Short mmCIF file of C-alpha atoms and ligand atoms in Angstrom, two decimals:
data_model
loop_
_atom_site.label_atom_id
_atom_site.label_comp_id
_atom_site.label_asym_id
_atom_site.label_seq_id
_atom_site.Cartn_x
_atom_site.Cartn_y
_atom_site.Cartn_z
CA MET T 1 -3.75 1.96 -12.87
CA SER T 2 -5.64 4.67 -11.00
CA LYS T 3 -8.77 6.38 -12.28
CA THR T 4 -7.64 9.73 -10.88
CA ARG T 5 -7.03 12.42 -13.49
CA TYR T 6 -4.53 15.13 -12.70
CA SER T 7 -5.15 18.81 -13.14
CA PRO T 8 -4.38 20.95 -15.05
CA THR T 9 -3.53 18.36 -17.73
CA GLY T 10 -6.45 15.97 -17.04
CA LEU T 11 -4.11 13.02 -17.64
CA HIS T 12 -4.33 9.63 -15.95
CA VAL T 13 -1.46 8.85 -13.60
CA ASP T 14 0.18 6.44 -16.09
CA SER T 15 0.39 9.21 -18.71
CA LEU T 16 1.55 11.83 -16.22
CA LEU T 17 4.36 9.49 -15.15
CA ALA T 18 5.31 8.46 -18.69
CA HIS T 19 5.93 12.16 -19.43
CA ALA T 20 7.77 12.68 -16.12
CA GLY T 21 5.19 15.27 -15.15
CA GLY T 22 5.13 16.96 -18.55
CA GLY T 23 6.85 20.02 -19.94
CA CYS T 24 10.10 20.20 -21.82
CA ASP T 25 13.36 22.01 -21.26
CA GLN T 26 12.49 25.68 -21.94
CA ALA T 27 15.87 26.53 -23.47
CA THR T 28 16.14 23.66 -25.98
CA GLY T 29 12.81 21.84 -26.16
CA ALA T 30 14.50 18.62 -25.02
CA VAL T 31 11.95 16.04 -23.77
CA VAL T 32 14.36 15.00 -21.01
CA PRO T 33 15.48 17.73 -18.60
CA PRO T 34 19.19 18.53 -18.25
CA ILE T 35 21.05 17.70 -15.04
CA PRO T 36 21.78 21.00 -13.32
CA THR T 37 25.36 20.77 -12.09
CA ALA T 38 25.81 24.39 -10.94
CA THR T 39 25.92 24.88 -7.20
CA THR T 40 25.51 28.66 -7.43
CA PHE T 41 23.71 31.21 -9.62
CA VAL T 42 24.72 34.76 -10.59
CA ARG T 43 23.10 38.09 -9.78
CA ASP T 44 22.92 41.13 -12.07
CA GLU T 45 24.61 44.55 -11.58
CA ASP T 46 21.79 45.62 -9.26
CA TYR T 47 22.30 42.44 -7.24
CA ALA T 48 18.96 40.98 -8.32
CA LEU T 49 18.80 37.27 -9.11
CA VAL T 50 19.10 36.55 -12.82
CA SER T 51 16.58 33.72 -12.36
CA SER T 52 14.18 33.76 -9.43
CA ASN T 53 14.53 30.83 -6.98
CA HIS T 54 18.03 30.18 -8.26
CA ILE T 55 20.44 31.20 -5.52
CA TYR T 56 22.31 28.11 -4.38
CA SER T 57 21.70 24.39 -5.01
CA ARG T 58 21.34 23.45 -1.34
CA ASP T 59 18.18 25.60 -1.36
CA ASP T 60 16.66 24.46 -4.61
CA ASN T 61 17.09 23.92 -8.32
CA ALA T 62 14.80 23.51 -11.33
CA LEU T 63 15.15 19.71 -11.42
CA PHE T 64 14.28 19.30 -7.73
CA ARG T 65 11.20 21.44 -8.27
CA LYS T 66 10.09 19.46 -11.33
CA THR T 67 10.51 16.13 -9.53
CA GLU T 68 8.89 17.44 -6.34
CA HIS T 69 5.96 18.80 -8.33
CA LEU T 70 5.37 15.39 -9.89
CA LEU T 71 5.60 13.62 -6.52
CA ALA T 72 3.18 16.12 -4.92
CA SER T 73 0.74 15.47 -7.79
CA LEU T 74 0.96 11.71 -7.24
CA GLU T 75 0.13 12.17 -3.57
CA GLU T 76 -2.64 14.68 -4.39
CA GLY T 77 -0.70 16.91 -2.01
CA ALA T 78 0.31 20.57 -1.98
CA ASP T 79 4.11 20.39 -1.99
CA SER T 80 7.03 17.96 -1.69
CA ARG T 81 10.70 18.13 -0.73
CA LEU T 82 13.37 15.69 -1.84
CA PHE T 83 15.96 14.51 0.68
CA ALA T 84 19.31 12.74 0.42
CA SER T 85 17.86 9.44 1.71
CA GLY T 86 14.74 8.02 3.26
CA MET T 87 16.37 8.37 6.68
CA ALA T 88 17.11 12.07 6.03
CA ALA T 89 13.37 12.51 5.36
CA VAL T 90 12.54 10.53 8.54
CA ALA T 91 14.93 12.72 10.57
CA ALA T 92 13.52 16.00 9.19
CA VAL T 93 9.98 15.01 10.16
CA ALA T 94 10.96 13.62 13.59
CA ARG T 95 12.74 16.90 14.41
CA ILE T 96 9.44 18.80 14.15
CA VAL T 97 8.77 17.75 17.76
CA ARG T 98 10.50 20.00 20.26
CA PRO T 99 12.22 18.94 23.48
CA GLY T 100 9.58 18.16 26.10
CA GLY T 101 7.17 16.85 23.41
CA THR T 102 5.90 13.33 22.74
CA ILE T 103 6.01 11.00 19.74
CA LEU T 104 3.70 7.99 19.49
CA ALA T 105 5.19 5.58 16.96
CA GLN T 106 3.77 2.36 15.59
CA SER T 107 5.80 -0.59 16.86
CA GLY T 108 7.30 -3.17 14.50
CA ILE T 109 8.10 -0.68 11.72
CA TYR T 110 11.38 -0.34 9.74
CA TRP T 111 14.05 -1.01 12.36
CA GLY T 112 16.20 1.90 11.14
CA THR T 113 13.34 4.31 11.86
CA THR T 114 12.68 2.79 15.30
CA LEU T 115 16.36 3.05 16.20
CA PHE T 116 16.59 6.63 14.96
CA LEU T 117 13.47 7.66 16.90
CA ARG T 118 14.72 5.95 20.07
CA LYS T 119 18.14 7.63 19.98
CA HIS T 120 16.88 11.01 18.79
CA CYS T 121 14.15 11.16 21.46
CA ALA T 122 16.48 9.99 24.26
CA ARG T 123 19.03 12.70 23.38
CA ASN T 124 16.50 15.49 23.04
CA ASN T 125 14.20 14.97 26.02
CA ILE T 126 11.31 13.83 23.83
CA ALA T 127 9.04 11.08 25.17
CA LEU T 128 8.72 8.17 22.73
CA VAL T 129 5.89 5.67 23.10
CA GLU T 130 5.76 2.64 20.78
CA ALA T 131 2.40 0.92 20.28
CA ASP T 132 0.92 -1.78 18.09
CA ALA T 133 -1.22 -0.13 15.40
CA GLY T 134 -2.71 -3.47 14.28
CA ASP T 135 -5.21 -3.15 17.12
CA LEU T 136 -6.97 0.14 16.34
CA GLU T 137 -8.81 0.42 19.64
CA ALA T 138 -5.66 -0.19 21.70
CA PHE T 139 -3.71 2.32 19.57
CA GLN T 140 -6.43 4.94 19.97
CA ASP T 141 -6.53 4.33 23.74
CA GLU T 142 -2.76 4.83 23.80
CA MET T 143 -3.22 8.12 21.91
CA ALA T 144 -5.76 9.30 24.47
CA VAL T 145 -3.35 8.55 27.33
CA THR T 146 -0.11 9.65 25.67
CA LYS T 147 -1.43 12.87 24.05
CA PRO T 148 1.34 12.87 21.43
CA ASP T 149 2.49 15.86 19.40
CA LEU T 150 3.33 13.54 16.51
CA VAL T 151 1.92 10.14 15.55
CA TRP T 152 4.13 8.00 13.31
CA LEU T 153 2.70 5.21 11.14
CA GLU T 154 4.20 3.01 8.45
CA VAL T 155 1.68 1.54 5.98
CA PRO T 156 2.16 -1.26 5.17
CA SER T 157 4.80 -1.79 7.83
CA ASN T 158 8.20 -3.30 7.10
CA PRO T 159 8.62 -6.26 7.67
CA PHE T 160 5.29 -7.23 9.33
CA LEU T 161 3.02 -5.76 6.61
CA GLN T 162 0.52 -4.38 9.09
CA VAL T 163 -2.03 -2.02 7.56
CA ALA T 164 -2.89 0.66 10.13
CA ASP T 165 -6.21 2.48 9.81
CA VAL T 166 -4.96 5.91 8.72
CA LEU T 167 -8.47 7.37 8.34
CA SER T 168 -9.57 6.55 11.91
CA ILE T 169 -6.22 7.52 13.44
CA SER T 170 -6.10 10.80 11.52
CA ALA T 171 -9.60 11.74 12.77
CA GLN T 172 -8.40 11.31 16.36
CA CYS T 173 -5.18 13.23 15.62
CA LYS T 174 -7.21 16.15 14.29
CA GLN T 175 -9.39 16.21 17.41
CA ALA T 176 -6.34 16.08 19.68
CA GLY T 177 -4.21 18.53 17.68
CA ALA T 178 -1.54 15.92 16.92
CA LEU T 179 0.36 15.76 13.66
CA LEU T 180 0.10 12.51 11.70
CA THR T 181 2.93 11.25 9.50
CA VAL T 182 2.73 8.12 7.38
CA ASP T 183 5.74 6.38 5.86
CA ALA T 184 4.13 4.78 2.80
CA THR T 185 7.35 3.46 1.21
CA ALA T 186 6.03 -0.09 0.74
CA ALA T 187 2.85 1.17 -0.94
CA THR T 188 4.01 4.09 -3.14
CA PRO T 189 1.51 6.90 -3.84
CA LEU T 190 -0.10 4.73 -6.51
CA LEU T 191 -1.46 2.27 -3.95
CA LEU T 192 -2.04 4.47 -0.91
CA LYS T 193 -2.64 8.20 -0.55
CA PRO T 194 -2.33 8.94 3.18
CA LEU T 195 -2.96 12.68 2.72
CA SER T 196 -6.41 11.95 1.32
CA LEU T 197 -7.03 9.79 4.43
CA GLY T 198 -6.25 12.77 6.67
CA ALA T 199 -2.50 12.45 7.31
CA ASP T 200 -0.58 15.73 7.55
CA LEU T 201 2.65 14.44 6.03
CA VAL T 202 3.57 11.42 3.96
CA LEU T 203 7.12 10.26 3.43
CA HIS T 204 8.89 7.69 1.30
CA SER T 205 12.31 6.24 0.91
CA ALA T 206 12.70 7.08 -2.79
CA THR T 207 15.53 4.54 -2.78
CA LYS T 208 12.81 1.88 -3.09
CA ALA T 209 10.00 1.58 -5.64
CA LEU T 210 9.71 5.28 -6.53
CA ASN T 211 13.06 5.04 -8.26
CA GLY T 212 12.82 1.28 -8.65
CA HIS T 213 16.29 0.48 -10.00
CA SER T 214 18.39 0.10 -6.82
CA ASP T 215 20.79 2.78 -8.01
CA LEU T 216 20.14 5.84 -5.87
CA LEU T 217 19.51 6.88 -2.28
CA GLY T 218 16.69 9.35 -1.76
CA GLY T 219 13.74 10.41 0.32
CA VAL T 220 10.68 12.59 -0.13
CA VAL T 221 8.24 14.28 2.23
CA THR T 222 4.90 15.64 0.98
CA THR T 223 2.35 17.84 2.72
CA GLY T 224 -1.33 18.46 2.16
CA ASP T 225 -0.96 22.01 3.54
CA SER T 226 2.02 24.02 2.36
CA SER T 227 1.12 26.92 4.69
CA SER T 228 1.42 24.80 7.87
CA GLU T 229 4.05 25.36 10.54
CA ALA T 230 5.15 21.74 10.20
CA TRP T 231 5.79 22.18 6.48
CA ALA T 232 7.76 25.40 7.05
CA PHE T 233 9.93 23.42 9.47
CA VAL T 234 10.52 20.53 7.02
CA CYS T 235 11.54 22.97 4.25
CA GLU T 236 13.83 24.93 6.56
CA GLU T 237 15.33 21.68 7.87
CA ARG T 238 16.12 20.49 4.33
CA LYS T 239 17.86 23.75 3.52
CA ASN T 240 19.61 24.43 6.82
CA ALA T 241 20.59 20.88 7.81
CA GLY T 242 21.49 20.33 4.16
CA ALA T 243 20.39 16.71 3.65
CA VAL T 244 19.58 17.57 0.06
CA MET T 245 19.45 15.09 -2.83
CA GLY T 246 22.16 15.29 -5.48
CA SER T 247 21.07 16.59 -8.88
CA PHE T 248 22.14 13.40 -10.64
CA GLU T 249 20.04 11.37 -8.18
CA ALA T 250 17.05 13.68 -8.79
CA TRP T 251 17.48 13.11 -12.53
CA LEU T 252 17.65 9.34 -12.06
CA LEU T 253 14.60 9.44 -9.80
CA LEU T 254 12.60 11.38 -12.38
CA ARG T 255 13.62 8.83 -15.01
CA GLY T 256 12.66 5.95 -12.71
CA LEU T 257 9.28 7.54 -12.04
CA ARG T 258 8.41 7.37 -15.77
CA THR T 259 7.83 3.62 -15.40
CA LEU T 260 6.41 3.56 -11.87
CA ALA T 261 2.85 2.66 -12.93
CA LEU T 262 4.06 -0.18 -15.16
CA ARG T 263 6.45 -1.51 -12.55
CA MET T 264 3.89 -1.39 -9.76
CA GLU T 265 1.33 -3.20 -11.88
CA ARG T 266 3.72 -6.08 -12.58
CA MET T 267 5.27 -6.19 -9.11
CA THR T 268 1.88 -6.20 -7.41
CA ARG T 269 0.57 -8.95 -9.70
CA ASN T 270 3.72 -11.04 -9.17
CA ALA T 271 3.59 -10.52 -5.41
CA GLN T 272 -0.02 -11.67 -5.22
CA ALA T 273 0.84 -14.84 -7.18
CA VAL T 274 3.94 -15.53 -5.03
CA ALA T 275 1.99 -14.96 -1.79
CA GLU T 276 -0.82 -17.29 -2.88
CA TYR T 277 1.71 -19.96 -3.90
CA LEU T 278 3.66 -19.73 -0.63
CA GLU T 279 0.56 -19.72 1.55
CA LYS T 280 -0.41 -23.17 0.24
CA HIS T 281 3.09 -24.63 0.66
CA PRO T 282 3.30 -27.27 3.43
CA LYS T 283 6.68 -25.97 4.66
CA VAL T 284 5.38 -22.44 5.17
CA GLU T 285 3.88 -21.41 8.50
CA THR T 286 2.51 -17.96 7.57
CA VAL T 287 2.66 -15.44 4.73
CA LEU T 288 2.27 -11.79 5.73
CA TYR T 289 0.82 -9.99 2.70
CA PRO T 290 -2.19 -7.62 2.74
CA GLY T 291 -3.52 -9.14 -0.49
CA LEU T 292 -4.27 -12.49 1.18
CA ALA T 293 -7.70 -13.09 2.73
CA SER T 294 -5.84 -14.53 5.76
CA HIS T 295 -4.15 -11.15 6.47
CA PRO T 296 -5.63 -9.61 9.64
CA GLN T 297 -6.27 -6.26 7.91
CA HIS T 298 -7.18 -7.62 4.47
CA GLU T 299 -10.65 -5.99 4.44
CA LEU T 300 -9.18 -2.64 5.51
CA ALA T 301 -6.40 -2.97 2.91
CA LYS T 302 -9.04 -3.62 0.23
CA GLN T 303 -10.73 -0.34 1.12
CA ARG T 304 -7.61 1.78 1.48
CA MET T 305 -5.05 0.32 -0.94
CA THR T 306 -7.11 0.95 -4.02
CA GLY T 307 -4.40 0.20 -6.56
CA GLY T 308 -3.31 -3.19 -5.13
CA PHE T 309 -1.40 -4.59 -2.18
CA GLY T 310 2.21 -3.91 -3.11
CA TYR T 311 5.41 -5.79 -3.72
CA LEU T 312 6.58 -6.54 -0.18
CA MET T 313 5.81 -9.61 1.92
CA SER T 314 7.27 -11.68 4.73
CA VAL T 315 7.25 -15.46 4.95
CA LEU T 316 7.60 -17.43 8.18
CA PHE T 317 8.84 -20.97 7.63
CA LYS T 318 8.02 -24.05 9.68
CA GLY T 319 11.10 -24.79 11.76
CA GLY T 320 13.41 -21.88 12.57
CA LYS T 321 16.42 -19.86 11.54
CA GLU T 322 18.13 -22.83 9.86
CA GLU T 323 15.20 -23.50 7.51
CA ALA T 324 14.80 -19.81 6.62
CA LEU T 325 18.52 -19.38 5.87
CA LYS T 326 18.57 -22.61 3.85
CA VAL T 327 15.75 -21.33 1.62
CA ALA T 328 17.47 -17.93 1.24
CA GLY T 329 20.75 -19.67 0.37
CA ALA T 330 19.14 -21.87 -2.30
CA LEU T 331 17.34 -19.09 -4.20
CA ASP T 332 18.78 -18.09 -7.58
CA VAL T 333 16.38 -15.56 -9.09
CA PHE T 334 15.72 -13.76 -5.78
CA GLN T 335 18.97 -11.96 -4.93
CA ARG T 336 20.16 -12.13 -1.32
CA ALA T 337 20.37 -8.42 -0.48
CA THR T 338 18.81 -5.84 1.78
CA SER T 339 16.41 -3.16 0.43
CA LEU T 340 13.19 -3.39 -1.54
CA GLY T 341 11.24 -1.98 -4.47
CA GLY T 342 13.73 -2.66 -7.31
CA THR T 343 13.02 -4.37 -10.63
CA GLU T 344 14.93 -7.42 -9.30
CA SER T 345 13.38 -9.61 -6.60
CA LEU T 346 15.26 -9.58 -3.30
CA VAL T 347 15.24 -11.86 -0.28
CA GLU T 348 16.45 -10.89 3.17
CA HIS T 349 16.82 -12.66 6.50
CA ARG T 350 15.97 -9.57 8.55
CA PHE T 351 17.02 -11.15 11.86
CA THR T 352 20.63 -11.53 10.64
CA ILE T 353 20.77 -7.86 9.63
CA GLU T 354 18.95 -6.27 12.57
CA GLY T 355 19.62 -8.67 15.47
CA PRO T 356 17.46 -9.95 18.34
CA GLU T 357 16.66 -6.47 19.73
CA SER T 358 14.51 -5.83 16.64
CA GLY T 359 12.02 -8.55 17.63
CA ILE T 360 12.02 -9.93 14.07
CA PRO T 361 11.40 -13.71 14.12
CA GLU T 362 14.33 -15.92 13.15
CA ASN T 363 12.19 -17.97 10.74
CA LEU T 364 11.17 -14.89 8.73
CA LEU T 365 12.34 -14.05 5.22
CA ARG T 366 11.29 -10.76 3.68
CA LEU T 367 10.66 -10.83 -0.06
CA SER T 368 10.62 -7.79 -2.32
CA VAL T 369 9.02 -8.95 -5.53
CA GLY T 370 10.31 -7.49 -8.78
CA ILE T 371 9.21 -7.42 -12.40
CA GLU T 372 10.56 -10.83 -13.50
CA HIS T 373 8.22 -13.44 -15.00
CA GLU T 374 5.93 -14.78 -12.29
CA GLN T 375 6.68 -18.42 -13.25
CA ASP T 376 10.42 -17.90 -12.77
CA LEU T 377 9.86 -16.54 -9.27
CA ILE T 378 7.58 -19.39 -8.26
CA ALA T 379 9.90 -22.02 -9.79
CA ASP T 380 12.81 -20.49 -7.86
CA LEU T 381 10.89 -20.69 -4.57
CA GLU T 382 9.75 -24.23 -5.40
CA GLN T 383 13.29 -25.53 -5.87
CA ALA T 384 14.56 -23.69 -2.77
CA LEU T 385 11.74 -25.01 -0.59
CA ALA T 386 12.35 -28.56 -1.83
CA GLY T 387 15.70 -28.45 0.01
CA ILE T 388 14.27 -28.07 3.55
N1 PLP L 401 11.31 3.76 5.52
C1 PLP L 401 11.16 2.46 5.20
C2 PLP L 401 9.81 1.84 5.32
C3 PLP L 401 12.26 1.70 4.78
O1 PLP L 401 12.08 0.41 4.47
C4 PLP L 401 13.52 2.33 4.70
C5 PLP L 401 14.70 1.56 4.27
O2 PLP L 401 14.67 0.36 4.10
C6 PLP L 401 13.64 3.68 5.04
C7 PLP L 401 12.51 4.37 5.44
C8 PLP L 401 14.97 4.38 4.97
O3 PLP L 401 15.26 4.69 3.65
P1 PLP L 401 16.76 4.91 3.10
O4 PLP L 401 17.44 3.58 3.14
O5 PLP L 401 16.53 5.45 1.73
O6 PLP L 401 17.43 5.88 3.98
#
C-alpha cells in the first residue's frame, strides 16, 4: 500500500502489519502474544521490580507497549499511548490547555468532540473558538486573531469530509508557538500522516478502522516528540486519570491491525466506486468524498492522502429528511447503525442521532464503506434509491 519501509526491519507497512509489528512471545515463542490479565506485578526481597516497567496495569503492560510501538511506527512518530476510547484520547489532549488558555477548533467535526470541547472549555475557563478550516486563509486569519494554545483539526472531517491543509496550518502553529492536534480517524495512518506534515499530536478512535471489526472501544494518541511537555502531560493523564484500554481490547486491536492494509485497500476502492456511482445518480444532490474531482479539496487530498481517500463519505439527497430516511430504511447490505470503519458497511442519518444543534443537514446520510463486494453495495444503493 505505502512505499515506506520501516526501520529497523526494513519491511513495507503491509508486512509489518501482517506480523503485528514483529517479535514473538519471549517465554514461549508463540507468534501471537498472550493477553496479560495481571493487574499487579511482584517485587523481589530488596523491593526491586522483578521486571522493569511492570508495576501496575493502569501504568503499562507489555501488550500495550507492543501495540503502541506498532501504532507509533505506522505514524512515523516517536511514541503512542492507548486509551479506553477515542473520546478518552480526545479528552486527554484537550486537557493539555490550562485554564485561561485558548483552543481553536475546526468547525463541523465529529459532534461528540465539539460537544466535549464546548462543555470542557466552558467549565474550565478556556476560550473556545470554532472556525471553518475548509477556507485556509480565513482559518489562518482566525489563528492570527485568536492566538490559540491548541489548534484542533479533524482530517477528513466527520461527516463533512473536509480536508484541512495540515502542512500550512502547522507552519503557522510553529511560528505562533501553538500546539497542533489532528484527529485522523477517518484516514488511518496508512492514508494520512499528520506528524510528517508538522502536527504535534495525532489521535484516532481505534474503535473505527484501526481495529476494523466493530468489537472494541479504543483510542490512541501519538507524538512526534516524546520529550515534549505536551507528551509528558498526555502520558501522565492516561496513568493518573486512568482512561486506560483493557488488555483484551489491546489484544483485539493488535489482531485487527494485522489486516489493516488489506482492509483499507478494499474499503478505499469500494468507497471510490460507490461515490462515483452516487454522484451520477439523478436523485442525489451532492456526494462529499475527497476522492471525487468535485470535492472542494480534491487536489489537496491528492497531495496529502497518498494512500487513497478513505472509506467515509456523506450523501445529500434531493428532497429532504423524508427521502434520506427512506433510502436508509430500504438498504439491506448497508446496516443502519452509528460508527464507522468496520468490515461491514454502515449507513447513518446523522441528524436523527445528533439533532438540529449539530448543524448536520436533514437530507444527509453518512456511509462507512466496508469490505463487501463492490457490486453488492452498488446494487443495494440502486434498489434503495429506486424507492424515492
Ligand atoms: N473522533 C472521530 C472522528 C469519531 O468519528 C469518533 C467517534 O465516532 C471519535 C473521535 C470518538 O471515538 P470513540 O467512539 O471511540 O470514543
